[in-house]
Tab-separated table of C-alpha atoms and ligand atoms in Angstrom:
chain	number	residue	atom	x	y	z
E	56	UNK	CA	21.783	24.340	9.193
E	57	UNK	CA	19.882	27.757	8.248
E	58	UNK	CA	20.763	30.765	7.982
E	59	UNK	CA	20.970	31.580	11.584
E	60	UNK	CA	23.095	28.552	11.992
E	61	UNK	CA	20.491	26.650	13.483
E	62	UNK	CA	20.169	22.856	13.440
E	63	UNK	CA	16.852	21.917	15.427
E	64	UNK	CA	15.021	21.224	12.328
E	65	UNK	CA	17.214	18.373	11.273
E	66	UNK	CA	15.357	14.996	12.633
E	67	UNK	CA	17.181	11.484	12.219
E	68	UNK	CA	13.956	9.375	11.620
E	69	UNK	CA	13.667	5.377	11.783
E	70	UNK	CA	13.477	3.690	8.047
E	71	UNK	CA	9.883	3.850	7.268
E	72	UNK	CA	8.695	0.276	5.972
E	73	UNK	CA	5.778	-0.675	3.376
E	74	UNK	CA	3.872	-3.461	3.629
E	75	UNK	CA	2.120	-2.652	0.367
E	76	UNK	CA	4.521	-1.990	-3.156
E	77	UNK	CA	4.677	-2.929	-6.275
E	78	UNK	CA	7.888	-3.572	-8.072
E	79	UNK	CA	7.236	-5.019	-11.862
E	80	UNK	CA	9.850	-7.163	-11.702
E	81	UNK	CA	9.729	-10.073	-13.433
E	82	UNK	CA	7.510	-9.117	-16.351
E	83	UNK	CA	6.882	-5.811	-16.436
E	84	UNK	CA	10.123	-3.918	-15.687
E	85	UNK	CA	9.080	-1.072	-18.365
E	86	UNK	CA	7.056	0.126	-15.447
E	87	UNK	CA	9.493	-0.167	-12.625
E	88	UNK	CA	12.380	-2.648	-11.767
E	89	UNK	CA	13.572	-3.799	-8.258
E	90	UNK	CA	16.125	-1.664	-8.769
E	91	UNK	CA	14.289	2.004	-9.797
E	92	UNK	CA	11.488	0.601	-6.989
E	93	UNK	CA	14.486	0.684	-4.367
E	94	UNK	CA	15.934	3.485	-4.942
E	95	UNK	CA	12.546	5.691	-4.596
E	96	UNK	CA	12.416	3.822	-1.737
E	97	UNK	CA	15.300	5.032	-0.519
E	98	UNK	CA	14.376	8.795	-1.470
E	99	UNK	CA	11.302	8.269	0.378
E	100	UNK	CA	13.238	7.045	3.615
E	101	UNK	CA	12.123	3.710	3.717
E	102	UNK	CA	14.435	0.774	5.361
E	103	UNK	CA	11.940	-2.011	3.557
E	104	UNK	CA	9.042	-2.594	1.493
E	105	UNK	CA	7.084	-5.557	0.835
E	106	UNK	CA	6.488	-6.517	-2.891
E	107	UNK	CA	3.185	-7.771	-4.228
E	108	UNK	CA	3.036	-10.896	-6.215
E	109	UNK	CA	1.064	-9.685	-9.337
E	110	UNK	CA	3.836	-10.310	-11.358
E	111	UNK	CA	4.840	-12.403	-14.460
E	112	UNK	CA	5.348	-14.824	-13.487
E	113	UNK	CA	3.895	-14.683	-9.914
E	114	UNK	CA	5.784	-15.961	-7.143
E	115	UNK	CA	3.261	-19.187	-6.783
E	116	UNK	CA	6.172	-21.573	-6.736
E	117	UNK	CA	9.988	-21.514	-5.753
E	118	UNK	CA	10.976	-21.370	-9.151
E	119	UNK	CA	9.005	-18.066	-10.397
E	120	UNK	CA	10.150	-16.648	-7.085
E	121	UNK	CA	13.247	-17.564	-7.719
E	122	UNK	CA	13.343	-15.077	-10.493
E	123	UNK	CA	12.168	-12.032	-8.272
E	124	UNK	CA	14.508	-12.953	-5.293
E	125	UNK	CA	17.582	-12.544	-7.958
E	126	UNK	CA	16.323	-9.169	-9.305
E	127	UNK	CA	15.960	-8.660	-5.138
E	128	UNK	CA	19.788	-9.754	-4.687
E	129	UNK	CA	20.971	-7.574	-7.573
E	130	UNK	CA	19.417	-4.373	-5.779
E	131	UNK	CA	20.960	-5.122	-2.797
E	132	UNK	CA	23.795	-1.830	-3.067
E	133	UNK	CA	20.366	0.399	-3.033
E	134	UNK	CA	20.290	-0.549	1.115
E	135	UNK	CA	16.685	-1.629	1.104
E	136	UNK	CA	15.505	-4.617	2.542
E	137	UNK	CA	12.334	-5.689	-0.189
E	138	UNK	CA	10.133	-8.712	0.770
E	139	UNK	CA	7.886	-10.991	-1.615
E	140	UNK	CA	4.893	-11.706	-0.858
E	141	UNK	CA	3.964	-15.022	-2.352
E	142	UNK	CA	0.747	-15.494	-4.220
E	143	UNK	CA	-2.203	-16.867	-2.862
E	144	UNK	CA	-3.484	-18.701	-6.041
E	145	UNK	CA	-1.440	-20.585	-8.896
E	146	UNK	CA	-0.499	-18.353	-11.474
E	147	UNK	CA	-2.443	-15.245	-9.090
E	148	UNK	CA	-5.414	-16.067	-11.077
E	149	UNK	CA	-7.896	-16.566	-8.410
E	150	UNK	CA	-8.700	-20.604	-9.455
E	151	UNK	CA	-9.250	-23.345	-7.669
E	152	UNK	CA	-5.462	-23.958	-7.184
E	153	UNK	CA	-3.802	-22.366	-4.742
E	154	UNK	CA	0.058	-21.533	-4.822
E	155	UNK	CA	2.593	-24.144	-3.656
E	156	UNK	CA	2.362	-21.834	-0.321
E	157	UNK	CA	4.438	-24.532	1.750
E	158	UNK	CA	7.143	-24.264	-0.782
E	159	UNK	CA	7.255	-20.315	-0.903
E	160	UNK	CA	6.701	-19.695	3.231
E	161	UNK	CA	10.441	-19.371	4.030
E	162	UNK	CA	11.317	-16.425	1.951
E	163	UNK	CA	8.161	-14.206	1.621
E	164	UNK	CA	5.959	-12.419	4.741
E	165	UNK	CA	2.840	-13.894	3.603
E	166	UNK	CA	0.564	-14.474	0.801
E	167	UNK	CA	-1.591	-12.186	-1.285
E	168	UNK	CA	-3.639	-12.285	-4.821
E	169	UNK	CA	-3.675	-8.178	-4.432
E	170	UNK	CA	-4.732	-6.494	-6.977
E	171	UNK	CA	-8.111	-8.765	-7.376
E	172	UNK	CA	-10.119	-10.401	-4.305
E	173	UNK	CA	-10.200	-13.822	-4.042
E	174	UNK	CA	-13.896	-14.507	-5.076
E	175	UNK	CA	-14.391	-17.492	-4.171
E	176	UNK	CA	-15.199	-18.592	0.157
E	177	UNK	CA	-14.299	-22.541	0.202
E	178	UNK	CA	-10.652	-21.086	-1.688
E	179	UNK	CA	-9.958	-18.484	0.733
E	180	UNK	CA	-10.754	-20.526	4.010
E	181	UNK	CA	-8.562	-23.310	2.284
E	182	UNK	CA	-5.600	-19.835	1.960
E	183	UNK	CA	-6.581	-19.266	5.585
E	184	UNK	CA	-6.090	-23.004	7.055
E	185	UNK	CA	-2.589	-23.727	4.727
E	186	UNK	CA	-1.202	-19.826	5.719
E	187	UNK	CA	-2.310	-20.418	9.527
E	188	UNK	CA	-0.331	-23.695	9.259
E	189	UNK	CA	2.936	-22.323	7.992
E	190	UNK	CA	2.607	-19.482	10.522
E	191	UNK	CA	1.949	-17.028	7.765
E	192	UNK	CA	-0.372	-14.126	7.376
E	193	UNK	CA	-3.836	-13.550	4.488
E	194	UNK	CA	-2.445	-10.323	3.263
E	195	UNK	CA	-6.288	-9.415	1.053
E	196	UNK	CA	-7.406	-7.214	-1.182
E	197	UNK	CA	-10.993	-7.165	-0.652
E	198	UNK	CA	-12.903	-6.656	-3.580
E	199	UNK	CA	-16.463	-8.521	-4.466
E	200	UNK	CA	-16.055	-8.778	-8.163
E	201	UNK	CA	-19.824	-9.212	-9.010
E	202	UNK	CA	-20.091	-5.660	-7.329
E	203	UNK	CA	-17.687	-4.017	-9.832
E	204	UNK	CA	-19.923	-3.028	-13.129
E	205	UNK	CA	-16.921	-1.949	-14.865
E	206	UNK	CA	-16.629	1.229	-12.755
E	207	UNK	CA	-13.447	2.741	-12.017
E	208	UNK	CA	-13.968	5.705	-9.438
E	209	UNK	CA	-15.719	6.057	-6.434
E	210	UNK	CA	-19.555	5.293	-6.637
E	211	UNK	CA	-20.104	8.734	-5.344
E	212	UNK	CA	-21.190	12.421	-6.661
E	213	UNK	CA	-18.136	12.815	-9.138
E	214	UNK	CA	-19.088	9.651	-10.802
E	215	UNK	CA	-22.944	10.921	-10.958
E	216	UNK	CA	-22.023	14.094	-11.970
E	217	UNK	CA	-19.512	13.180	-14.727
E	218	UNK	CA	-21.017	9.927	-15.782
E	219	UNK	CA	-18.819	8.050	-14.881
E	220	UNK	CA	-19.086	4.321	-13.927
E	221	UNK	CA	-18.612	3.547	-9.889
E	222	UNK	CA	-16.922	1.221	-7.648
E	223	UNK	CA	-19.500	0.897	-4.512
E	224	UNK	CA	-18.214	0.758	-0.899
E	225	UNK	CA	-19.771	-2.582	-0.479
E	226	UNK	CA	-16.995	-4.191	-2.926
E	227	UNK	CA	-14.473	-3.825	-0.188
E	228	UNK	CA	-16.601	-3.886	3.080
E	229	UNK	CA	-18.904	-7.015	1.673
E	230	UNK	CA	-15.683	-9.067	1.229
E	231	UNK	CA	-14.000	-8.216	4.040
E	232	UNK	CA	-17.080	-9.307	6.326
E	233	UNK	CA	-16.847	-12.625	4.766
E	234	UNK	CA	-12.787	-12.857	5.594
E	235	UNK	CA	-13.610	-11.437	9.033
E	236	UNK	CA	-15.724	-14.402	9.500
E	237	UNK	CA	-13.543	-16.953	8.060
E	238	UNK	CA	-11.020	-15.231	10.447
E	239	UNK	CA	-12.665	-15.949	13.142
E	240	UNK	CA	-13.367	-19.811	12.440
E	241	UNK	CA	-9.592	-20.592	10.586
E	242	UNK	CA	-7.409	-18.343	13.610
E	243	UNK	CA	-5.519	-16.959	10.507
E	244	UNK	CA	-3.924	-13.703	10.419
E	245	UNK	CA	-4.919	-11.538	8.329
E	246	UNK	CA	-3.522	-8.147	7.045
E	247	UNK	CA	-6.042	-6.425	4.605
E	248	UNK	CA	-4.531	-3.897	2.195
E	249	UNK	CA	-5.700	-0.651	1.281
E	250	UNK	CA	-8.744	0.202	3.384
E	251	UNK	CA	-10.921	2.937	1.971
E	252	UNK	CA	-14.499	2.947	3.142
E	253	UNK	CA	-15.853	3.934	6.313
E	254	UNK	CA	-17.443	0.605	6.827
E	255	UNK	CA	-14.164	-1.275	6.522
E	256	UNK	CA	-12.947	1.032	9.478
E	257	UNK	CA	-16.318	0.149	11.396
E	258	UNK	CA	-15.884	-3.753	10.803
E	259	UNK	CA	-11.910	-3.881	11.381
E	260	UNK	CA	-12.873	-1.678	14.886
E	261	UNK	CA	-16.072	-4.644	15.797
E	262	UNK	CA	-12.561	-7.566	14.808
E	263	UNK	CA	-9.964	-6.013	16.985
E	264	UNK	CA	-12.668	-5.214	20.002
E	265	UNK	CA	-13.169	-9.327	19.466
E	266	UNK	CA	-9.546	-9.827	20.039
E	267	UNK	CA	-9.034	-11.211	16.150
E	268	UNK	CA	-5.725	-11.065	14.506
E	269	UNK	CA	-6.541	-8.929	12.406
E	270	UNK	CA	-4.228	-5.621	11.192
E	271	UNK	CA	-4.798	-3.069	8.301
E	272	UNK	CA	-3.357	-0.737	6.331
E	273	UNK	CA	-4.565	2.696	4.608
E	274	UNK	CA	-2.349	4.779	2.314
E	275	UNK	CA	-1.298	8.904	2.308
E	276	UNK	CA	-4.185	9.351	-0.928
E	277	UNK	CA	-7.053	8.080	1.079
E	278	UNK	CA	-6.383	10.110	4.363
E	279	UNK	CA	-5.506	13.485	2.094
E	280	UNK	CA	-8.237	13.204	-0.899
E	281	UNK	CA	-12.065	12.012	-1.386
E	282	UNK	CA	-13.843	12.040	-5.189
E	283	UNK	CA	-14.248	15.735	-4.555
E	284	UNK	CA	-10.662	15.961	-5.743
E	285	UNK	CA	-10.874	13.704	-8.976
E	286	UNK	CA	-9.657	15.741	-11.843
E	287	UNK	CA	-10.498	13.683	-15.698
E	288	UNK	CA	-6.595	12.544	-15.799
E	289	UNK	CA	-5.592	8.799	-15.180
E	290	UNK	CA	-3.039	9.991	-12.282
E	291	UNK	CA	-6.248	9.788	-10.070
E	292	UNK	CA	-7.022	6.572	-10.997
E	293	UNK	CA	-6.249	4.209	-8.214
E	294	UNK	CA	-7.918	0.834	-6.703
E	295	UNK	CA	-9.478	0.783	-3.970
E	296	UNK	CA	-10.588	4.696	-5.629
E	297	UNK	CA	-10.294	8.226	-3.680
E	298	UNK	CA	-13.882	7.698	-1.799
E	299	UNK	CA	-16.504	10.330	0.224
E	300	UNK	CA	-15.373	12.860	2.796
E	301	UNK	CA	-17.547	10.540	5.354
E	302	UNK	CA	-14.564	7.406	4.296
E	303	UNK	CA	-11.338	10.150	4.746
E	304	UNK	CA	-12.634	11.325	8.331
E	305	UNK	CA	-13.150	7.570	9.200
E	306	UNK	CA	-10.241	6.617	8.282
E	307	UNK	CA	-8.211	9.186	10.072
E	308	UNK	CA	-10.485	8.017	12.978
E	309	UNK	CA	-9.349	4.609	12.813
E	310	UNK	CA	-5.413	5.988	12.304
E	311	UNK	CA	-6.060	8.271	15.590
E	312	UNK	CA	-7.682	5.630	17.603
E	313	UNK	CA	-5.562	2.309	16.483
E	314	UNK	CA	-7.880	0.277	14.357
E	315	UNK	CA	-5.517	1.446	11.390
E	316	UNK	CA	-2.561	-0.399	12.263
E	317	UNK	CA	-0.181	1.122	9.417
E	318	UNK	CA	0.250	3.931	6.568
E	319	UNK	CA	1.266	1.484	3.580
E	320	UNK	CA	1.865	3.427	0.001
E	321	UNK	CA	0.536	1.177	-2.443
E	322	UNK	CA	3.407	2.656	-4.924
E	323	UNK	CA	1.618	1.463	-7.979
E	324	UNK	CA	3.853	2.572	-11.166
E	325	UNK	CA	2.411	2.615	-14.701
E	326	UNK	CA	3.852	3.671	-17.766
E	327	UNK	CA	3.262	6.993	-18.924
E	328	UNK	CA	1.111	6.237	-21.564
E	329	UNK	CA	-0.981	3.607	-19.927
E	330	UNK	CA	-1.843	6.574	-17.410
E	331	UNK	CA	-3.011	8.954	-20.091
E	332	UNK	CA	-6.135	7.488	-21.016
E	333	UNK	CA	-7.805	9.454	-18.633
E	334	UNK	CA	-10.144	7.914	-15.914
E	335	UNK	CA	-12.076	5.520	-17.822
E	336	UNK	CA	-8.720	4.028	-20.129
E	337	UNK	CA	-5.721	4.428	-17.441
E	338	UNK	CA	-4.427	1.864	-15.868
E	339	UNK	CA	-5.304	1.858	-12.041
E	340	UNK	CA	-2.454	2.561	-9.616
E	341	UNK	CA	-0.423	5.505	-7.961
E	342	UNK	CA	3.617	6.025	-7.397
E	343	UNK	CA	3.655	6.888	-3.805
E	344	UNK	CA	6.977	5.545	-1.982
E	345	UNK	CA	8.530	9.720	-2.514
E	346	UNK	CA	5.684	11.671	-1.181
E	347	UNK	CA	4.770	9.566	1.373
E	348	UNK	CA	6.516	11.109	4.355
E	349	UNK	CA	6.593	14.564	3.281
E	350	UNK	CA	2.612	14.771	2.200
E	351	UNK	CA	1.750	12.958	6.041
E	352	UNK	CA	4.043	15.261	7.940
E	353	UNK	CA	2.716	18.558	5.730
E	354	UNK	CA	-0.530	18.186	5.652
E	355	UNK	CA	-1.765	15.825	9.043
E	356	UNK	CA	1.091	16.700	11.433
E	357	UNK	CA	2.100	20.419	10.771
E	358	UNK	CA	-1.778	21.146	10.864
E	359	UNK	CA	-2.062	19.300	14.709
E	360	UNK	CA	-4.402	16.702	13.120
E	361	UNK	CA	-1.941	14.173	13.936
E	362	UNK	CA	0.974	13.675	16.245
E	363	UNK	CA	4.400	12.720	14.569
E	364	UNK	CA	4.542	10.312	17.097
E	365	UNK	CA	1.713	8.416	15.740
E	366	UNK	CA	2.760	9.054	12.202
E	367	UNK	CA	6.095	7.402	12.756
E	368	UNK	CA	4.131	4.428	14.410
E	369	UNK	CA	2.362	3.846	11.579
E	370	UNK	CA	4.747	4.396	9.203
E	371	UNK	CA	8.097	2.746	10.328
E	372	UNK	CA	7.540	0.881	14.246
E	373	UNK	CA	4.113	-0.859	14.157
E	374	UNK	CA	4.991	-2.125	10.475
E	375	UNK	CA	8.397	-3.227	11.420
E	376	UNK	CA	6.754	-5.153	14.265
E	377	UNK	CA	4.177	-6.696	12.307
E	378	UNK	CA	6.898	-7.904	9.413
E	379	UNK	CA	9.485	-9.054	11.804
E	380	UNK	CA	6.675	-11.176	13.320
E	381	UNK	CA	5.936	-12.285	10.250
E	382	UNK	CA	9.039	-13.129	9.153
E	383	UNK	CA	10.415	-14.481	12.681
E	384	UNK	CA	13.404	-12.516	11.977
E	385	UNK	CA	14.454	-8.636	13.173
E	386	UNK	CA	15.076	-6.272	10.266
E	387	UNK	CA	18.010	-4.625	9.456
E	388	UNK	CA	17.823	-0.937	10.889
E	389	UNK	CA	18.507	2.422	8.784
E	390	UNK	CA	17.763	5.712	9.401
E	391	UNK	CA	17.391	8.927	7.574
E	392	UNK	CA	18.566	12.714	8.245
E	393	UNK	CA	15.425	14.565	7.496
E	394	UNK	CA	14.891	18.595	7.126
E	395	UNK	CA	11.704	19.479	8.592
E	396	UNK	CA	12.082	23.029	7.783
E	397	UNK	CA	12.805	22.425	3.994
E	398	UNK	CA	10.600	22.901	1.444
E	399	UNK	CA	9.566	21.310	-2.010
E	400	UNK	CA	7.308	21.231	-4.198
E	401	UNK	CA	6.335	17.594	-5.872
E	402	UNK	CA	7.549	17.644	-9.260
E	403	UNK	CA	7.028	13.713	-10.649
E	404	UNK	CA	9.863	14.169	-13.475
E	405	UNK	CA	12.415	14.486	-10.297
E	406	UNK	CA	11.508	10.471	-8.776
E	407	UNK	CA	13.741	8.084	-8.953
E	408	UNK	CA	10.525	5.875	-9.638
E	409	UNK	CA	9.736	5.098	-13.705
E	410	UNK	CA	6.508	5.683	-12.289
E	411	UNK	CA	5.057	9.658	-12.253
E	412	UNK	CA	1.040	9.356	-11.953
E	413	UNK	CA	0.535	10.954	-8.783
E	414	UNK	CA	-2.301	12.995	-7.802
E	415	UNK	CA	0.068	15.038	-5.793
E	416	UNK	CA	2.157	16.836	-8.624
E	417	UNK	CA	2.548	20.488	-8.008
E	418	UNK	CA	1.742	20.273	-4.148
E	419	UNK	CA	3.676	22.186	-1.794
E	420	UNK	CA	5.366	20.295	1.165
E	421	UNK	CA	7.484	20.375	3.913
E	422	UNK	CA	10.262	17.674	5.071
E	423	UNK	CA	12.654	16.762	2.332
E	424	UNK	CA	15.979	14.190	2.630
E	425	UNK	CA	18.907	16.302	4.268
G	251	DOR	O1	-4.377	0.809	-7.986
G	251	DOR	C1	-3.939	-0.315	-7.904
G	251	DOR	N1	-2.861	-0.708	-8.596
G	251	DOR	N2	-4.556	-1.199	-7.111
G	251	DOR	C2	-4.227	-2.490	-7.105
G	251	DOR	O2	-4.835	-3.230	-6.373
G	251	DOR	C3	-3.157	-3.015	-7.984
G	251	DOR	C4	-2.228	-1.945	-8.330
G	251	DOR	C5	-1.297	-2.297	-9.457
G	251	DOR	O3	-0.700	-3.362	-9.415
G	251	DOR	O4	-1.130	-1.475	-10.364
């Protein structure tokens, strides 16, 4: 209520769900646990995530998942519903072996070697056929590896200008062209993470017109920053990295028009000191899962640039679909009491998340948890 009593500003919203988090558990629980990964979940108003297999050890067979789903199980009191995704290759290390994927279909949505591309094309058409078998989705993290150079931001004027070494577009859009075509031959699904270039948006628009299944995900960073943002501090260090202005206004394109299916967070956590070592040293990777919503609804609905219709589409319905599908099984449902009219300003020592790079500290938004 405010002060004249009023209650219109209060909005029950649907459970948002991510299809893209990272929860260290097991292995590296000094950067986040199931547990500290739900419960910013929960802050954020999320009803489920989906957590990403780079992990030690990696859920490439039933008993290194095993491990996870327990951690999972213990969390259960925090009220959100978290998902493996099972690895694509043995021990995620992007050999010639792929995961005991028959093995770990029942319990995760799909399979995924994110955080690294899978380099090799006679591998990932062999991930294709086996995941298209078991009714499973290629969940991919595009990235050509012989395009890398050892850069670590966009290959762009921030990296000219501050000599730094760049990531080029073509490391996403080059690998995805390949999948795209391997797509096309194997039938697979396939969900690719993270999209950040402008010719991703282009390709995944050319897929979808050709009837492909074929869905994507972009996260709140790459729709509200480019490079022109980068400060010289590790909490803008993310992979894919913040790219040109021309990659942002395609991408919000491809939200407006459809050929961005979702808004996933990539909630990345790092230690504190593995994010201090500025942009060349830090670790790559972003805490998102608590400034999610609020960022979206502050800075691309309030302004008209998108409808809150479409946000909650991406953000909660369309991804709910797409795991349920996956899954073959509904979701629980939660929802959240929300106060539009409220105001915050992100302050990363307040998250429930061990994580607290974010390139959002100190920004003013609207929307917080009633
Ligand atoms: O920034 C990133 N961090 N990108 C990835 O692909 C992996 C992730 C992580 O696990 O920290």
């Amino acid at each position: 209520m405010d002060r004249q009593g009023r209650t219109e500003h209060l909005r029950r919203l649907p459970g948002f769900v991510d299809l893209h988090v990272h929860f260290r558990e097991p292995g590296f629980s000094y950067k986040e646990t199931i547990r500290t990964g739900a419960r910013a979940a929960a802050r954020g108003g999320y009803a489920a995530v989906c957590a990403m297999p780079n992990l030690n050890p990696p859920p490439d067979a039933l008993d290194h998942l095993r491990m996870q789903l327990e951690r999972i199980e213990a969390a259960r009191g925090e009220g959100v519903e978290i998902i493996p995704v099972g690895a694509i290759t043995k021990g995620q290390a992007g050999g010639g072996e792929l995961s005991d994927m028959p093995a770990l279909a029942p319990y995760v949505c799909g399979f995924s070697d994110d955080g690294r591309g899978i380099q090799d094309e006679a591998l990932m058409r062999r991930a294709m056929q086996t995941a298209k078998a078991l009714g499973k989705p290629i969940i991919s993290h595009c990235e050509d590896q012989s395009l890398l150079r050892g850069g670590y931001v966009h290959e762009g004027s921030y990296a000219r200008a501050h000599g730094h070494r760049g990531i080029c577009s073509e490391s996403e859009w080059g690998q995805l062209k390949r999948d795209l075509a391997l797509v096309e031959e194997t039938g697979c699904a396939y969900h690719m993470c993270h999209v950040s270039t402008k010719e991703s948006v282009a390709l995944l628009r050319g897929a979808k017109r050709k009837n492909l299944p074929v869905t994507c995900e972009t996260a709140p960073h790459y729709l509200l920053l480019t490079e022109d943002d980068l400060q010289e501090d590790g909490r803008f260090k993310m992979n894919p990295p913040l790219r040109a202005e021309g990659d942002r206004a395609a991408l919000l394109a491809g939200v407006l028009d459809g050929t961005i299916d979702c808004i996933a967070t990539d909630h990345a956590p790092h230690a504190r000191e593995e994010k201090s070592r500025g942009l060349a040293g830090s670790a790559f990777g972003i805490v998102g899962l608590e400034t999610a919503f609020p960022l979206l609804y502050t800075y691309l609905v309030l302004p008209g640039k998108l409808s809150m219709e479409r946000l909650l589409e991406l953000m909660s319905y369309r991804p709910r679909k797409l795991l349920e599908c996956w899954l073959g099984r509904s979701l629980a449902t939660r929802e959240y009491l929300w106060d539009l009219a409220g105001h915050n300003t992100i302050d990363p020592e307040t998250f429930a998340s061990l994580g607290r790079a974010t390139p959002f500290a100190g920004w003013e938004v609207c929307a917080v948890p009633a």
